[in-house]
């Protein structure tokens, strides 16, 4: 079996993983970055809206901090919020210096800033409506040119490897050779994204199966706030538009949510109407859909000039035209979809987990920034800030070198499966009951049913995993089952409704807000 050694092993090639690698390269530290598929396959590439940061004289750090705390429904760690927000302008400056083509105002020449739900000021810097693609392609080109960074594609991480209590690498399935490789690293960084594919409807591309969270949990790492799954309010409802978001910025620039009869409904739910935080908007849409028996509602920006729409939302406009929808002339059908995992691997402000040598950054991590609900466009900001924090901490740490090779992967007792249908069936079952029982609105009975089902499925999956050679589908299924169980366990432990977690049996807030922290074996 192949053994590969690197100073730092980074699992994930989105904004968080590539930023960490580039920051390490600036300190002359070599890293290996692995991607589950192609290098640009993750969620960053598909991010539309932008990155929040204080870039205007009319804005302030305190205002951004306060907006984030309000959106987080009292559960944010204020220290983490301020840490992130204060480093925002520098993080954006770093991207600008590296050539990310952010949109500028034609006459003035400075950057165009937009406003999204929960923000009190225009502070979202963006590259038209394809900010993630602009960031990802820029960082990727720099990483490919760096002599300090090795990029490996088509590698599916299986499990972390610990030596003397310290994370020392990972077992990785090479899709091309179908062999499990052993990749060693004196530090390991998880940048694998979220766990949104645990739900039937997701805005994320294939791959967001909670791999990093599940691997960290199996390695003994603590996780936190897994009950807070953000549902993006406006995913395009169309049979040929899987996981295509209608950006938050559409509402930020005047888009209105309407019922089939053309009536607006958001003012009935919140004084901020369409600019309310995502949890409020998603619950309002869910309520109206259930009340009226609708498959979807509508998002309408057709009252704006066609030129304005094409200029601000070229990617969305073009994609909708491909699907036979003209957003400059008609309202778009939209539905909520699982979008962002606010919880994750519990880390400190250095991105370090509770397992020595293991870091988690981006959507994989729980830093305390998002609390009970992520405010729009704070996610890419978190990726940039904590990637630098982790890189700085790794550069200053004196991690021990391995004295001997890591133990090789052992598959001497397994055989090829002749029942792959089991994987597909269990995958569908998890996503279906998570959507029905652990979705936007929850009850004790629904959560209890989900707990019974995931316990039974995990036993079946573990037995299957122990007897057959692994495949990418089996790896993801195993991880999905772990994160589903963590979401359910966390949701059952919270005896209140707060932010993204709404339980009809506990509709009120508790007087004291506290994160849900789970530790393996506890």
Short mmCIF file of C-alpha atoms in Angstrom, two decimals:
data_model
loop_
_atom_site.label_atom_id
_atom_site.label_comp_id
_atom_site.label_asym_id
_atom_site.label_seq_id
_atom_site.Cartn_x
_atom_site.Cartn_y
_atom_site.Cartn_z
CA UNK A 1 0.00 0.00 0.00
CA UNK A 2 1.21 3.51 -0.87
CA UNK A 3 2.48 5.66 2.01
CA UNK A 4 2.73 9.38 1.35
CA UNK A 5 4.31 11.88 3.76
CA UNK A 6 3.72 15.62 3.97
CA UNK A 7 4.33 18.28 6.60
CA UNK A 8 0.60 19.10 6.52
CA UNK A 9 -2.25 17.04 5.07
CA UNK A 10 -5.27 19.14 4.06
CA UNK A 11 -8.48 17.26 3.28
CA UNK A 12 -10.65 19.45 1.07
CA UNK A 13 -9.89 21.88 -1.77
CA UNK A 14 -12.44 24.65 -1.30
CA UNK A 15 -11.76 28.18 -0.08
CA UNK A 16 -10.76 27.02 3.41
CA UNK A 17 -8.40 24.24 2.29
CA UNK A 18 -6.70 26.24 -0.49
CA UNK A 19 -6.34 29.34 1.70
CA UNK A 20 -4.68 27.25 4.42
CA UNK A 21 -2.30 25.71 1.87
CA UNK A 22 -1.39 29.11 0.40
CA UNK A 23 -0.90 30.66 3.84
CA UNK A 24 1.37 27.75 4.79
CA UNK A 25 3.28 28.18 1.53
CA UNK A 26 3.94 31.80 2.49
CA UNK A 27 5.75 30.37 5.53
CA UNK A 28 7.65 27.88 3.29
CA UNK A 29 5.69 24.94 4.71
CA UNK A 30 4.77 22.15 2.33
CA UNK A 31 1.28 20.67 2.25
CA UNK A 32 -0.70 18.08 0.36
CA UNK A 33 -4.29 18.99 -0.53
CA UNK A 34 -6.67 16.20 -1.48
CA UNK A 35 -10.03 16.54 -3.22
CA UNK A 36 -12.81 13.98 -3.23
CA UNK A 37 -13.36 14.54 -6.95
CA UNK A 38 -12.05 17.38 -9.09
CA UNK A 39 -10.34 20.27 -7.34
CA UNK A 40 -13.21 22.72 -7.91
CA UNK A 41 -16.04 20.32 -7.11
CA UNK A 42 -16.91 21.59 -3.63
CA UNK A 43 -19.38 24.14 -2.33
CA UNK A 44 -17.11 27.19 -2.70
CA UNK A 45 -17.22 27.07 -6.50
CA UNK A 46 -21.03 27.26 -6.44
CA UNK A 47 -21.32 30.08 -3.86
CA UNK A 48 -23.15 33.01 -5.44
CA UNK A 49 -23.68 35.85 -2.99
CA UNK A 50 -20.38 37.13 -1.63
CA UNK A 51 -18.22 37.70 1.44
CA UNK A 52 -19.20 39.97 4.32
CA UNK A 53 -16.63 42.41 5.68
CA UNK A 54 -16.49 45.99 6.92
CA UNK A 55 -15.23 47.84 3.84
CA UNK A 56 -17.20 51.09 3.96
CA UNK A 57 -16.68 54.18 6.11
CA UNK A 58 -20.43 54.12 6.81
CA UNK A 59 -20.08 50.64 8.38
CA UNK A 60 -18.28 49.52 11.52
CA UNK A 61 -16.81 46.45 13.18
CA UNK A 62 -19.25 46.81 16.06
CA UNK A 63 -22.21 46.89 13.65
CA UNK A 64 -21.07 43.70 11.87
CA UNK A 65 -20.50 42.03 15.24
CA UNK A 66 -23.94 43.06 16.49
CA UNK A 67 -25.71 41.90 13.31
CA UNK A 68 -24.01 38.51 13.60
CA UNK A 69 -24.95 38.16 17.27
CA UNK A 70 -28.59 38.99 16.51
CA UNK A 71 -28.75 36.51 13.62
CA UNK A 72 -27.16 33.86 15.83
CA UNK A 73 -30.12 34.08 18.24
CA UNK A 74 -28.04 34.56 21.37
CA UNK A 75 -25.86 31.51 20.83
CA UNK A 76 -22.81 33.00 19.12
CA UNK A 77 -19.49 33.09 20.95
CA UNK A 78 -18.90 36.85 20.95
CA UNK A 79 -15.15 36.35 21.20
CA UNK A 80 -15.18 34.25 18.00
CA UNK A 81 -17.47 36.74 16.26
CA UNK A 82 -15.20 39.70 17.00
CA UNK A 83 -12.10 37.67 16.12
CA UNK A 84 -13.59 36.90 12.70
CA UNK A 85 -15.09 40.30 11.92
CA UNK A 86 -11.95 42.23 12.92
CA UNK A 87 -9.89 40.14 10.50
CA UNK A 88 -12.39 40.50 7.65
CA UNK A 89 -10.94 43.56 5.90
CA UNK A 90 -7.45 42.03 5.89
CA UNK A 91 -8.79 38.74 4.50
CA UNK A 92 -10.51 40.59 1.65
CA UNK A 93 -7.36 42.62 1.01
CA UNK A 94 -5.40 39.38 0.72
CA UNK A 95 -7.84 38.11 -1.93
CA UNK A 96 -7.73 41.41 -3.84
CA UNK A 97 -3.93 41.32 -3.88
CA UNK A 98 -4.10 37.83 -5.36
CA UNK A 99 -6.34 38.90 -8.19
CA UNK A 100 -9.90 37.92 -7.25
CA UNK A 101 -12.00 40.02 -9.68
CA UNK A 102 -14.54 41.56 -7.32
CA UNK A 103 -17.23 43.73 -8.92
CA UNK A 104 -16.56 47.47 -8.89
CA UNK A 105 -18.94 50.42 -9.30
CA UNK A 106 -18.58 51.70 -12.89
CA UNK A 107 -18.25 55.43 -12.18
CA UNK A 108 -16.62 55.51 -8.76
CA UNK A 109 -14.24 52.60 -9.35
CA UNK A 110 -14.44 51.29 -5.79
CA UNK A 111 -15.99 47.93 -4.92
CA UNK A 112 -19.72 47.42 -5.24
CA UNK A 113 -21.14 46.26 -1.92
CA UNK A 114 -24.54 44.64 -1.63
CA UNK A 115 -26.77 43.90 1.36
CA UNK A 116 -28.24 40.58 2.40
CA UNK A 117 -30.55 39.23 5.09
CA UNK A 118 -29.61 40.19 8.65
CA UNK A 119 -27.10 42.89 7.66
CA UNK A 120 -27.73 46.50 8.66
CA UNK A 121 -25.30 47.86 6.06
CA UNK A 122 -24.10 47.11 2.55
CA UNK A 123 -21.01 45.05 3.34
CA UNK A 124 -21.12 42.10 0.93
CA UNK A 125 -18.25 42.23 -1.55
CA UNK A 126 -18.91 40.03 -4.56
CA UNK A 127 -17.87 39.04 -8.07
CA UNK A 128 -21.21 39.56 -9.85
CA UNK A 129 -23.32 36.56 -8.73
CA UNK A 130 -20.54 33.98 -8.94
CA UNK A 131 -18.25 35.00 -6.07
CA UNK A 132 -17.35 31.46 -5.08
CA UNK A 133 -16.23 30.60 -8.59
CA UNK A 134 -14.04 33.72 -8.75
CA UNK A 135 -12.43 32.95 -5.38
CA UNK A 136 -11.98 29.23 -6.07
CA UNK A 137 -10.44 29.61 -9.54
CA UNK A 138 -8.07 32.33 -8.35
CA UNK A 139 -6.86 30.39 -5.32
CA UNK A 140 -6.61 27.17 -7.31
CA UNK A 141 -4.40 28.76 -9.99
CA UNK A 142 -2.09 30.07 -7.27
CA UNK A 143 -1.96 26.68 -5.55
CA UNK A 144 -1.18 24.91 -8.81
CA UNK A 145 1.73 27.28 -9.37
CA UNK A 146 3.16 26.91 -5.85
CA UNK A 147 6.16 24.60 -5.35
CA UNK A 148 5.06 24.09 -1.74
CA UNK A 149 1.63 22.63 -2.54
CA UNK A 150 0.80 19.18 -3.91
CA UNK A 151 -2.75 18.71 -5.21
CA UNK A 152 -4.27 15.23 -5.41
CA UNK A 153 -7.68 14.58 -6.96
CA UNK A 154 -10.17 11.70 -6.76
CA UNK A 155 -9.22 10.79 -3.18
CA UNK A 156 -12.00 9.95 -0.73
CA UNK A 157 -10.87 10.15 2.89
CA UNK A 158 -11.90 7.06 4.85
CA UNK A 159 -10.66 7.59 8.40
CA UNK A 160 -8.08 9.50 10.40
CA UNK A 161 -5.03 7.76 11.83
CA UNK A 162 -3.90 8.40 15.40
CA UNK A 163 -0.49 7.54 16.84
CA UNK A 164 0.03 7.93 20.60
CA UNK A 165 -3.17 9.97 20.85
CA UNK A 166 -2.18 12.39 18.11
CA UNK A 167 -3.65 12.66 14.60
CA UNK A 168 -0.91 11.61 12.19
CA UNK A 169 -2.62 11.14 8.84
CA UNK A 170 -5.54 9.51 7.06
CA UNK A 171 -6.53 6.48 5.04
CA UNK A 172 -7.69 7.62 1.62
CA UNK A 173 -9.41 5.68 -1.17
CA UNK A 174 -7.93 6.44 -4.60
CA UNK A 175 -10.89 6.37 -7.00
CA UNK A 176 -8.61 5.69 -9.99
CA UNK A 177 -6.81 2.65 -8.58
CA UNK A 178 -9.52 1.57 -6.09
CA UNK A 179 -6.70 1.17 -3.56
CA UNK A 180 -6.56 2.66 -0.07
CA UNK A 181 -3.51 4.88 0.39
CA UNK A 182 -1.95 5.93 3.69
CA UNK A 183 -1.26 9.66 3.81
CA UNK A 184 0.81 10.90 6.74
CA UNK A 185 0.94 14.45 8.04
CA UNK A 186 2.45 16.00 11.14
CA UNK A 187 -0.72 18.07 11.15
CA UNK A 188 -4.05 17.25 9.50
CA UNK A 189 -6.55 19.92 8.45
CA UNK A 190 -10.19 19.01 7.80
CA UNK A 191 -11.77 21.34 5.23
CA UNK A 192 -14.40 18.95 3.91
CA UNK A 193 -17.50 21.16 4.03
CA UNK A 194 -20.83 20.42 5.63
CA UNK A 195 -23.31 17.58 6.07
CA UNK A 196 -26.25 18.91 4.07
CA UNK A 197 -26.68 15.78 1.96
CA UNK A 198 -28.16 14.18 5.06
CA UNK A 199 -31.38 15.78 3.79
CA UNK A 200 -33.50 14.91 0.76
CA UNK A 201 -33.41 18.47 -0.61
CA UNK A 202 -30.04 20.20 -0.51
CA UNK A 203 -28.53 23.20 -2.21
CA UNK A 204 -25.08 21.64 -2.03
CA UNK A 205 -23.24 19.77 -4.77
CA UNK A 206 -22.63 16.05 -4.38
CA UNK A 207 -19.99 15.46 -1.74
CA UNK A 208 -21.33 17.38 1.26
CA UNK A 209 -21.75 14.19 3.27
CA UNK A 210 -20.22 15.34 6.55
CA UNK A 211 -16.99 13.38 6.02
CA UNK A 212 -14.75 15.57 8.18
CA UNK A 213 -17.25 15.76 11.05
CA UNK A 214 -17.77 11.98 11.04
CA UNK A 215 -14.05 11.20 10.85
CA UNK A 216 -13.24 13.62 13.67
CA UNK A 217 -15.99 12.08 15.82
CA UNK A 218 -14.67 8.56 15.24
CA UNK A 219 -11.17 9.83 16.13
CA UNK A 220 -12.43 11.15 19.48
CA UNK A 221 -13.05 14.79 18.56
CA UNK A 222 -15.83 16.81 20.17
CA UNK A 223 -18.58 18.31 18.00
CA UNK A 224 -20.99 21.13 18.77
CA UNK A 225 -24.36 22.59 17.71
CA UNK A 226 -25.17 19.87 15.19
CA UNK A 227 -28.91 20.57 15.56
CA UNK A 228 -28.55 23.86 13.71
CA UNK A 229 -28.91 23.07 10.01
CA UNK A 230 -29.59 26.12 7.90
CA UNK A 231 -32.15 25.79 5.16
CA UNK A 232 -31.62 28.29 2.35
CA UNK A 233 -35.05 29.82 1.71
CA UNK A 234 -34.78 30.06 -2.07
CA UNK A 235 -33.58 27.05 -4.04
CA UNK A 236 -35.01 27.02 -7.57
CA UNK A 237 -37.92 24.59 -7.82
CA UNK A 238 -37.37 22.88 -11.17
CA UNK A 239 -36.86 19.21 -12.11
CA UNK A 240 -33.71 20.04 -14.09
CA UNK A 241 -32.18 22.46 -11.59
CA UNK A 242 -30.79 20.24 -8.84
CA UNK A 243 -29.19 22.31 -6.08
CA UNK A 244 -29.40 25.63 -7.96
CA UNK A 245 -29.72 28.51 -5.52
CA UNK A 246 -31.36 31.84 -6.14
CA UNK A 247 -28.89 33.96 -4.22
CA UNK A 248 -29.71 35.87 -1.03
CA UNK A 249 -28.56 38.93 -2.96
CA UNK A 250 -31.70 38.79 -5.14
CA UNK A 251 -33.75 39.65 -2.05
CA UNK A 252 -31.04 42.09 -1.00
CA UNK A 253 -31.56 43.99 -4.25
CA UNK A 254 -35.34 44.10 -3.97
CA UNK A 255 -36.67 40.62 -4.72
CA UNK A 256 -40.06 39.89 -3.11
CA UNK A 257 -41.46 36.57 -1.91
CA UNK A 258 -45.01 35.93 -3.08
CA UNK A 259 -47.79 33.36 -3.03
CA UNK A 260 -49.27 32.02 -6.29
CA UNK A 261 -51.90 34.81 -6.21
CA UNK A 262 -49.16 37.46 -6.15
CA UNK A 263 -49.60 38.32 -2.44
CA UNK A 264 -46.49 39.10 -0.38
CA UNK A 265 -46.35 37.20 2.90
CA UNK A 266 -43.03 38.02 4.63
CA UNK A 267 -44.31 41.28 6.23
CA UNK A 268 -46.76 39.13 8.22
CA UNK A 269 -43.88 37.19 9.80
CA UNK A 270 -41.16 39.78 10.42
CA UNK A 271 -40.79 43.55 10.19
CA UNK A 272 -37.62 43.03 8.13
CA UNK A 273 -39.72 41.13 5.58
CA UNK A 274 -37.54 39.60 2.82
CA UNK A 275 -34.38 40.83 4.56
CA UNK A 276 -35.03 38.85 7.75
CA UNK A 277 -32.42 36.18 8.64
CA UNK A 278 -32.62 32.91 6.75
CA UNK A 279 -34.19 30.88 9.55
CA UNK A 280 -37.11 33.31 9.76
CA UNK A 281 -37.60 33.35 5.99
CA UNK A 282 -37.31 29.56 5.61
CA UNK A 283 -39.86 28.92 8.39
CA UNK A 284 -42.23 31.45 6.86
CA UNK A 285 -42.03 29.75 3.46
CA UNK A 286 -42.44 26.32 5.08
CA UNK A 287 -45.49 27.60 6.98
CA UNK A 288 -47.17 29.00 3.85
CA UNK A 289 -46.43 25.88 1.81
CA UNK A 290 -47.98 23.63 4.48
CA UNK A 291 -50.89 25.99 5.12
CA UNK A 292 -51.85 26.18 1.46
CA UNK A 293 -50.61 22.77 0.30
CA UNK A 294 -48.05 24.31 -2.07
CA UNK A 295 -45.00 22.69 -3.66
CA UNK A 296 -43.23 26.06 -3.76
CA UNK A 297 -43.64 29.83 -3.48
CA UNK A 298 -42.32 32.57 -5.78
CA UNK A 299 -39.43 35.04 -5.70
CA UNK A 300 -40.12 38.08 -7.87
CA UNK A 301 -37.61 40.72 -8.95
CA UNK A 302 -39.25 41.36 -12.33
CA UNK A 303 -40.23 44.88 -11.21
CA UNK A 304 -36.57 45.88 -11.57
CA UNK A 305 -35.19 46.92 -14.99
CA UNK A 306 -34.05 43.99 -17.15
CA UNK A 307 -30.60 45.58 -17.55
CA UNK A 308 -30.23 45.82 -13.76
CA UNK A 309 -31.09 42.13 -13.35
CA UNK A 310 -28.70 41.00 -16.09
CA UNK A 311 -25.89 43.15 -14.66
CA UNK A 312 -26.30 42.04 -11.05
CA UNK A 313 -27.27 38.39 -11.58
CA UNK A 314 -25.78 37.24 -14.91
CA UNK A 315 -25.23 33.63 -13.87
CA UNK A 316 -28.67 33.18 -12.32
CA UNK A 317 -30.35 34.98 -15.21
CA UNK A 318 -28.57 32.84 -17.82
CA UNK A 319 -29.26 29.57 -16.02
CA UNK A 320 -32.94 30.42 -15.61
CA UNK A 321 -33.20 31.22 -19.33
CA UNK A 322 -31.74 27.77 -20.07
CA UNK A 323 -34.59 26.33 -18.00
CA UNK A 324 -37.23 28.41 -19.75
CA UNK A 325 -37.60 31.02 -16.99
CA UNK A 326 -37.03 34.75 -17.52
CA UNK A 327 -36.52 36.39 -14.12
CA UNK A 328 -36.74 39.86 -15.67
CA UNK A 329 -40.33 39.15 -16.75
CA UNK A 330 -41.68 36.58 -14.27
CA UNK A 331 -41.41 35.34 -10.71
CA UNK A 332 -39.22 32.29 -10.03
CA UNK A 333 -40.57 29.18 -8.22
CA UNK A 334 -38.50 28.55 -5.08
CA UNK A 335 -38.41 26.12 -2.16
CA UNK A 336 -36.20 25.87 0.98
CA UNK A 337 -33.31 23.38 0.90
CA UNK A 338 -30.68 22.21 3.40
CA UNK A 339 -27.84 24.63 2.83
CA UNK A 340 -25.34 25.09 5.64
CA UNK A 341 -24.20 23.12 8.69
CA UNK A 342 -23.78 25.67 11.49
CA UNK A 343 -22.34 23.07 13.87
CA UNK A 344 -19.34 20.86 13.35
CA UNK A 345 -15.99 19.86 14.82
CA UNK A 346 -15.43 21.88 17.98
CA UNK A 347 -12.35 24.11 17.57
CA UNK A 348 -10.60 26.98 19.27
CA UNK A 349 -9.66 30.26 17.60
CA UNK A 350 -6.64 28.55 16.04
CA UNK A 351 -8.88 26.04 14.27
CA UNK A 352 -7.49 23.30 16.53
CA UNK A 353 -9.83 20.47 17.52
CA UNK A 354 -9.82 18.50 20.78
CA UNK A 355 -7.61 15.87 19.06
CA UNK A 356 -3.94 16.92 19.09
CA UNK A 357 -2.62 17.53 15.59
CA UNK A 358 -6.12 17.80 14.06
CA UNK A 359 -7.57 21.07 12.77
CA UNK A 360 -10.97 21.86 11.26
CA UNK A 361 -11.81 24.95 9.23
CA UNK A 362 -14.72 26.23 7.16
CA UNK A 363 -18.12 24.58 7.27
CA UNK A 364 -16.62 21.44 8.85
CA UNK A 365 -15.89 23.38 12.02
CA UNK A 366 -17.84 24.85 14.89
CA UNK A 367 -15.95 28.00 15.88
CA UNK A 368 -18.76 29.80 17.70
CA UNK A 369 -19.21 32.36 14.90
CA UNK A 370 -22.63 31.29 13.67
CA UNK A 371 -24.49 30.40 16.85
CA UNK A 372 -28.03 29.19 16.19
CA UNK A 373 -28.13 30.64 12.67
CA UNK A 374 -25.50 31.72 10.15
CA UNK A 375 -25.86 35.24 8.82
CA UNK A 376 -25.61 35.50 5.04
CA UNK A 377 -22.08 35.68 3.57
CA UNK A 378 -20.30 35.10 6.88
CA UNK A 379 -19.33 31.60 5.72
CA UNK A 380 -16.62 32.44 3.18
CA UNK A 381 -15.32 35.02 5.65
CA UNK A 382 -14.96 32.27 8.26
CA UNK A 383 -13.12 30.08 5.74
CA UNK A 384 -10.55 32.79 5.05
CA UNK A 385 -10.02 33.93 8.64
CA UNK A 386 -9.72 30.50 10.25
CA UNK A 387 -7.61 29.08 7.42
CA UNK A 388 -5.06 31.76 8.18
CA UNK A 389 -5.40 31.19 11.94
CA UNK A 390 -4.81 27.44 11.52
CA UNK A 391 -1.87 27.98 9.16
CA UNK A 392 -0.27 30.43 11.60
CA UNK A 393 -0.73 28.02 14.50
CA UNK A 394 0.70 25.08 12.54
CA UNK A 395 3.68 27.18 11.46
CA UNK A 396 4.40 28.09 15.08
CA UNK A 397 3.86 24.58 16.45
CA UNK A 398 6.62 22.05 16.81
CA UNK A 399 4.80 18.90 15.75
CA UNK A 400 6.81 15.69 16.23
CA UNK A 401 8.04 13.79 13.21
CA UNK A 402 6.84 10.21 12.91
CA UNK A 403 9.46 7.71 13.94
CA UNK A 404 8.05 4.87 11.83
CA UNK A 405 5.58 4.35 8.97
CA UNK A 406 1.89 4.45 9.78
CA UNK A 407 0.00 1.15 9.93
CA UNK A 408 -1.19 0.08 6.48
CA UNK A 409 -4.86 -0.35 5.62
CA UNK A 410 -6.01 -3.93 6.24
CA UNK A 411 -8.67 -5.41 3.97
CA UNK A 412 -7.61 -9.04 4.29
CA UNK A 413 -10.92 -10.09 5.82
CA UNK A 414 -13.36 -8.43 3.43
CA UNK A 415 -14.77 -9.33 0.03
CA UNK A 416 -16.36 -7.49 -2.89
CA UNK A 417 -20.03 -6.77 -2.30
CA UNK A 418 -22.66 -8.28 -4.52
CA UNK A 419 -25.43 -6.13 -3.00
CA UNK A 420 -24.58 -2.48 -3.77
CA UNK A 421 -28.31 -1.78 -3.73
CA UNK A 422 -28.08 -1.78 0.09
CA UNK A 423 -25.95 1.38 -0.03
CA UNK A 424 -28.34 3.23 -2.33
CA UNK A 425 -31.40 2.13 -0.36
CA UNK A 426 -29.99 3.18 3.02
CA UNK A 427 -28.78 6.50 1.59
CA UNK A 428 -32.31 7.32 0.37
CA UNK A 429 -33.89 6.23 3.64
CA UNK A 430 -31.64 8.47 5.76
CA UNK A 431 -32.25 11.52 3.59
CA UNK A 432 -35.99 10.94 3.53
CA UNK A 433 -36.58 10.55 7.27
CA UNK A 434 -34.16 13.39 8.08
CA UNK A 435 -36.21 15.66 5.82
CA UNK A 436 -39.53 14.52 7.28
CA UNK A 437 -38.58 14.25 10.97
CA UNK A 438 -35.55 16.50 11.55
CA UNK A 439 -36.25 19.31 9.08
CA UNK A 440 -37.31 22.95 9.39
CA UNK A 441 -40.01 22.19 12.01
CA UNK A 442 -39.48 19.39 14.55
CA UNK A 443 -41.42 17.65 17.33
CA UNK A 444 -40.40 15.25 20.09
CA UNK A 445 -42.27 12.42 18.38
CA UNK A 446 -40.59 13.06 15.03
CA UNK A 447 -37.16 13.14 16.66
CA UNK A 448 -37.89 9.94 18.57
CA UNK A 449 -38.84 8.17 15.33
CA UNK A 450 -35.69 9.45 13.67
CA UNK A 451 -33.55 8.21 16.59
CA UNK A 452 -34.98 4.68 16.32
CA UNK A 453 -34.41 4.57 12.56
CA UNK A 454 -30.84 5.85 12.62
CA UNK A 455 -29.89 3.37 15.36
CA UNK A 456 -31.17 0.48 13.27
CA UNK A 457 -29.53 1.77 10.09
CA UNK A 458 -26.16 2.36 11.75
CA UNK A 459 -26.07 -1.25 12.89
CA UNK A 460 -26.83 -2.42 9.37
CA UNK A 461 -24.26 -0.07 7.83
CA UNK A 462 -21.54 -1.04 10.32
CA UNK A 463 -22.11 -4.72 9.58
CA UNK A 464 -21.95 -4.07 5.84
CA UNK A 465 -18.80 -1.91 6.25
CA UNK A 466 -17.07 -4.66 8.23
CA UNK A 467 -17.65 -7.35 5.60
CA UNK A 468 -17.13 -5.70 2.20
CA UNK A 469 -14.50 -3.66 0.42
CA UNK A 470 -15.17 0.03 0.62
CA UNK A 471 -16.52 2.15 -2.20
CA UNK A 472 -17.02 5.94 -2.36
CA UNK A 473 -20.76 5.43 -1.86
CA UNK A 474 -20.26 3.25 1.22
CA UNK A 475 -17.80 5.75 2.73
CA UNK A 476 -20.28 8.60 2.31
CA UNK A 477 -23.19 6.53 3.58
CA UNK A 478 -21.26 5.61 6.72
CA UNK A 479 -20.43 9.27 7.32
CA UNK A 480 -23.98 10.42 6.63
CA UNK A 481 -25.27 7.97 9.22
CA UNK A 482 -22.84 9.35 11.82
CA UNK A 483 -23.76 13.00 11.22
CA UNK A 484 -27.48 12.18 11.07
CA UNK A 485 -27.19 10.51 14.47
CA UNK A 486 -25.31 13.54 15.84
CA UNK A 487 -27.94 15.95 14.47
CA UNK A 488 -30.76 13.90 16.00
CA UNK A 489 -29.01 13.50 19.36
CA UNK A 490 -28.27 17.24 19.53
CA UNK A 491 -31.82 18.18 18.53
CA UNK A 492 -33.31 15.91 21.20
CA UNK A 493 -31.11 17.45 23.87
CA UNK A 494 -32.22 21.04 23.17
CA UNK A 495 -35.40 21.76 25.15
CA UNK A 496 -36.25 25.03 23.45
CA UNK A 497 -36.71 26.65 20.04
CA UNK A 498 -33.83 28.87 19.01
CA UNK A 499 -32.63 30.03 15.61
CA UNK A 500 -32.64 27.19 13.11
CA UNK A 501 -33.89 24.64 15.65
CA UNK A 502 -37.67 24.89 16.00
CA UNK A 503 -39.48 22.27 18.10
CA UNK A 504 -43.25 22.61 18.45
CA UNK A 505 -43.10 20.87 21.84
CA UNK A 506 -40.63 23.47 23.15
CA UNK A 507 -41.66 26.69 21.32
CA UNK A 508 -40.06 29.12 23.80
CA UNK A 509 -36.50 30.24 24.45
CA UNK A 510 -34.68 29.10 27.57
CA UNK A 511 -33.43 32.02 29.69
CA UNK A 512 -29.80 30.97 29.22
CA UNK A 513 -28.28 30.11 25.85
CA UNK A 514 -25.69 27.36 25.74
CA UNK A 515 -24.10 25.41 22.86
CA UNK A 516 -24.72 21.69 22.51
CA UNK A 517 -21.33 20.01 22.87
CA UNK A 518 -21.04 16.24 22.33
CA UNK A 519 -17.93 14.26 23.21
CA UNK A 520 -17.34 10.66 22.06
CA UNK A 521 -17.82 8.21 24.91
CA UNK A 522 -19.55 10.77 27.13
#
